[in-house]
Short mmCIF file of C-alpha atoms in Angstrom, two decimals:
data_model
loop_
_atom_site.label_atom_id
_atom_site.label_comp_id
_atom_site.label_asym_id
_atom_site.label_seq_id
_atom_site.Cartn_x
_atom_site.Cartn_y
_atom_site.Cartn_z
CA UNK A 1 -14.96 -7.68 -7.45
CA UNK A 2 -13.67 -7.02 -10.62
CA UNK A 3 -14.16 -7.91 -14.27
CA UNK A 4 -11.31 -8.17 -17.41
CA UNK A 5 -11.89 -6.11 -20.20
CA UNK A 6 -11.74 -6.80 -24.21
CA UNK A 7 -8.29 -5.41 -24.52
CA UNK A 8 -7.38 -7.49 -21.07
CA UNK A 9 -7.42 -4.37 -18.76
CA UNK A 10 -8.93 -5.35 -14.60
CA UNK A 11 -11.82 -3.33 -14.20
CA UNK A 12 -13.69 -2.70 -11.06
CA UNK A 13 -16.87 -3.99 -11.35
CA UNK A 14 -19.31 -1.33 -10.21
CA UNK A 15 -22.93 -1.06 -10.03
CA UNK A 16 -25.19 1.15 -12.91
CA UNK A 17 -26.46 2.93 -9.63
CA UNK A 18 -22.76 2.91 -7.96
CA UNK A 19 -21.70 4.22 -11.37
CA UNK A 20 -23.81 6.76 -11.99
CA UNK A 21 -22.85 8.48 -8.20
CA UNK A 22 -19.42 8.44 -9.01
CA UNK A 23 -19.82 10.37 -12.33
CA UNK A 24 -21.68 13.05 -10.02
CA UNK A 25 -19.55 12.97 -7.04
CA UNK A 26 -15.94 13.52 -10.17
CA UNK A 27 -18.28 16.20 -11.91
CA UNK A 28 -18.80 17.86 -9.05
CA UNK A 29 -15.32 17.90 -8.40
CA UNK A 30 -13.98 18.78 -11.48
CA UNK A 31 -16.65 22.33 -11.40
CA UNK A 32 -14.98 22.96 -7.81
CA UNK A 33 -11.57 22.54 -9.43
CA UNK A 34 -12.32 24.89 -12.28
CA UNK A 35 -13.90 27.02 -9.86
CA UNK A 36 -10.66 27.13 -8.31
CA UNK A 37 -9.13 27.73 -11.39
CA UNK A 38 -6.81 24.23 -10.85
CA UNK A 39 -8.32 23.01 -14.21
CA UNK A 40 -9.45 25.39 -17.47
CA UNK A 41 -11.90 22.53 -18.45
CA UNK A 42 -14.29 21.39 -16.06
CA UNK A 43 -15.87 19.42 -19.24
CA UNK A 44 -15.39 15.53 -19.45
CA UNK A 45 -16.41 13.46 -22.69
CA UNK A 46 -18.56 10.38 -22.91
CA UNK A 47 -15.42 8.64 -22.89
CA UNK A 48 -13.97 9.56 -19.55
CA UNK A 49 -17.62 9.59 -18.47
CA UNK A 50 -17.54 5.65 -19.00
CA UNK A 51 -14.22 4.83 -17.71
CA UNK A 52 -15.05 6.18 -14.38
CA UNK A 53 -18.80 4.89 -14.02
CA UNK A 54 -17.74 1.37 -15.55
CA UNK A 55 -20.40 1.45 -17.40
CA UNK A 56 -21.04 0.95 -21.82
CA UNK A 57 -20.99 4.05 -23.79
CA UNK A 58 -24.68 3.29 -25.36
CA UNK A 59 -26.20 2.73 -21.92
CA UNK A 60 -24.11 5.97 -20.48
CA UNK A 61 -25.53 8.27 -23.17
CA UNK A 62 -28.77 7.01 -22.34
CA UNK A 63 -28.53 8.17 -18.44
CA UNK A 64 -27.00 10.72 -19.06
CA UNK A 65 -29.38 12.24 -21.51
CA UNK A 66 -31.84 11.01 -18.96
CA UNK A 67 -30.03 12.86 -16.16
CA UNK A 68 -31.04 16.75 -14.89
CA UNK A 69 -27.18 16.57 -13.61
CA UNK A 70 -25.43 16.83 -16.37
CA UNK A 71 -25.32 19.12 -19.90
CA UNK A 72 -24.09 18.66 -22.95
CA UNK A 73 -21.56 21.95 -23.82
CA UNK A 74 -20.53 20.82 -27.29
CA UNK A 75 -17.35 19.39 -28.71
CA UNK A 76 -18.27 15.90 -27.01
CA UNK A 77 -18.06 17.53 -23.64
CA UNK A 78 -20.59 17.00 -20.59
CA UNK A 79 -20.57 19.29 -17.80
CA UNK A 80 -22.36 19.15 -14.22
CA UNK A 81 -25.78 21.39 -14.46
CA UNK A 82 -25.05 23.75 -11.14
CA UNK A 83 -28.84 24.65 -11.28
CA UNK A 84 -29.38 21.40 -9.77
CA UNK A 85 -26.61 21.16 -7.03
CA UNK A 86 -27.91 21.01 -4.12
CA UNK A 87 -30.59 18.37 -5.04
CA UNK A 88 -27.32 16.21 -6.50
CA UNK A 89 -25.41 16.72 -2.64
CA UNK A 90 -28.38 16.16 -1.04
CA UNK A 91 -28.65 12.47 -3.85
CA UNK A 92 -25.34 11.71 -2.61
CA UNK A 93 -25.47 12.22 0.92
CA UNK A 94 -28.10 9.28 0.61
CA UNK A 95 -26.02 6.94 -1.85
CA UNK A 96 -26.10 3.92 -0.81
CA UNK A 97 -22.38 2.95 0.41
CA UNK A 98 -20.93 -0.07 -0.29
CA UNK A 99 -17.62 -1.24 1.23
CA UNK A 100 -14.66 -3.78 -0.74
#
């Protein structure tokens, strides 16, 4: 499915939920790539946050802040919060999974 944005872009439409797990699954990611030293940043801001869940800024900030996942490092940047990552594999190892 798929949804048109404001400035005319095709979107994927995507769940809050579905959203939400992919912002964990790319965070998690990104902290293995810096770990890995294939990125110096492993930091992504609200804006990238919401381009990848598909979801509004205002209601992103909102789960996020809500979220034990994910901390906020300064200069707009959210990072994954490794204290909690094996709780967040074992979350997505139960995501639901839905197929296009």
């Amino acid at each position: 499915m798929f949804a048109i944005a404001e400035d005319g872009s095709i979107l994927l439409k995507i769940s809050t939920e579905e959203g939400m797990y992919r912002v964990l699954a790319y965070m998690i990611g990104k902290l293995i790539a810096a770990k890995l030293k294939a990125t110096d940043d492993p930091g992504l801001t609200l804006g990238d946050l919401a381009v990848l869940s598909n979801i509004n800024v205002s209601e992103l900030n909102t789960l996020i802040a809500k979220s034990k996942y994910f901390v906020y490092v300064g200069h707009g940047k959210f990072r994954f919060n490794t204290v909690h990552l094996k709780e967040a594999l074992d979350e997505l190892e139960r995501a639901p999974i839905t197929e296009s």
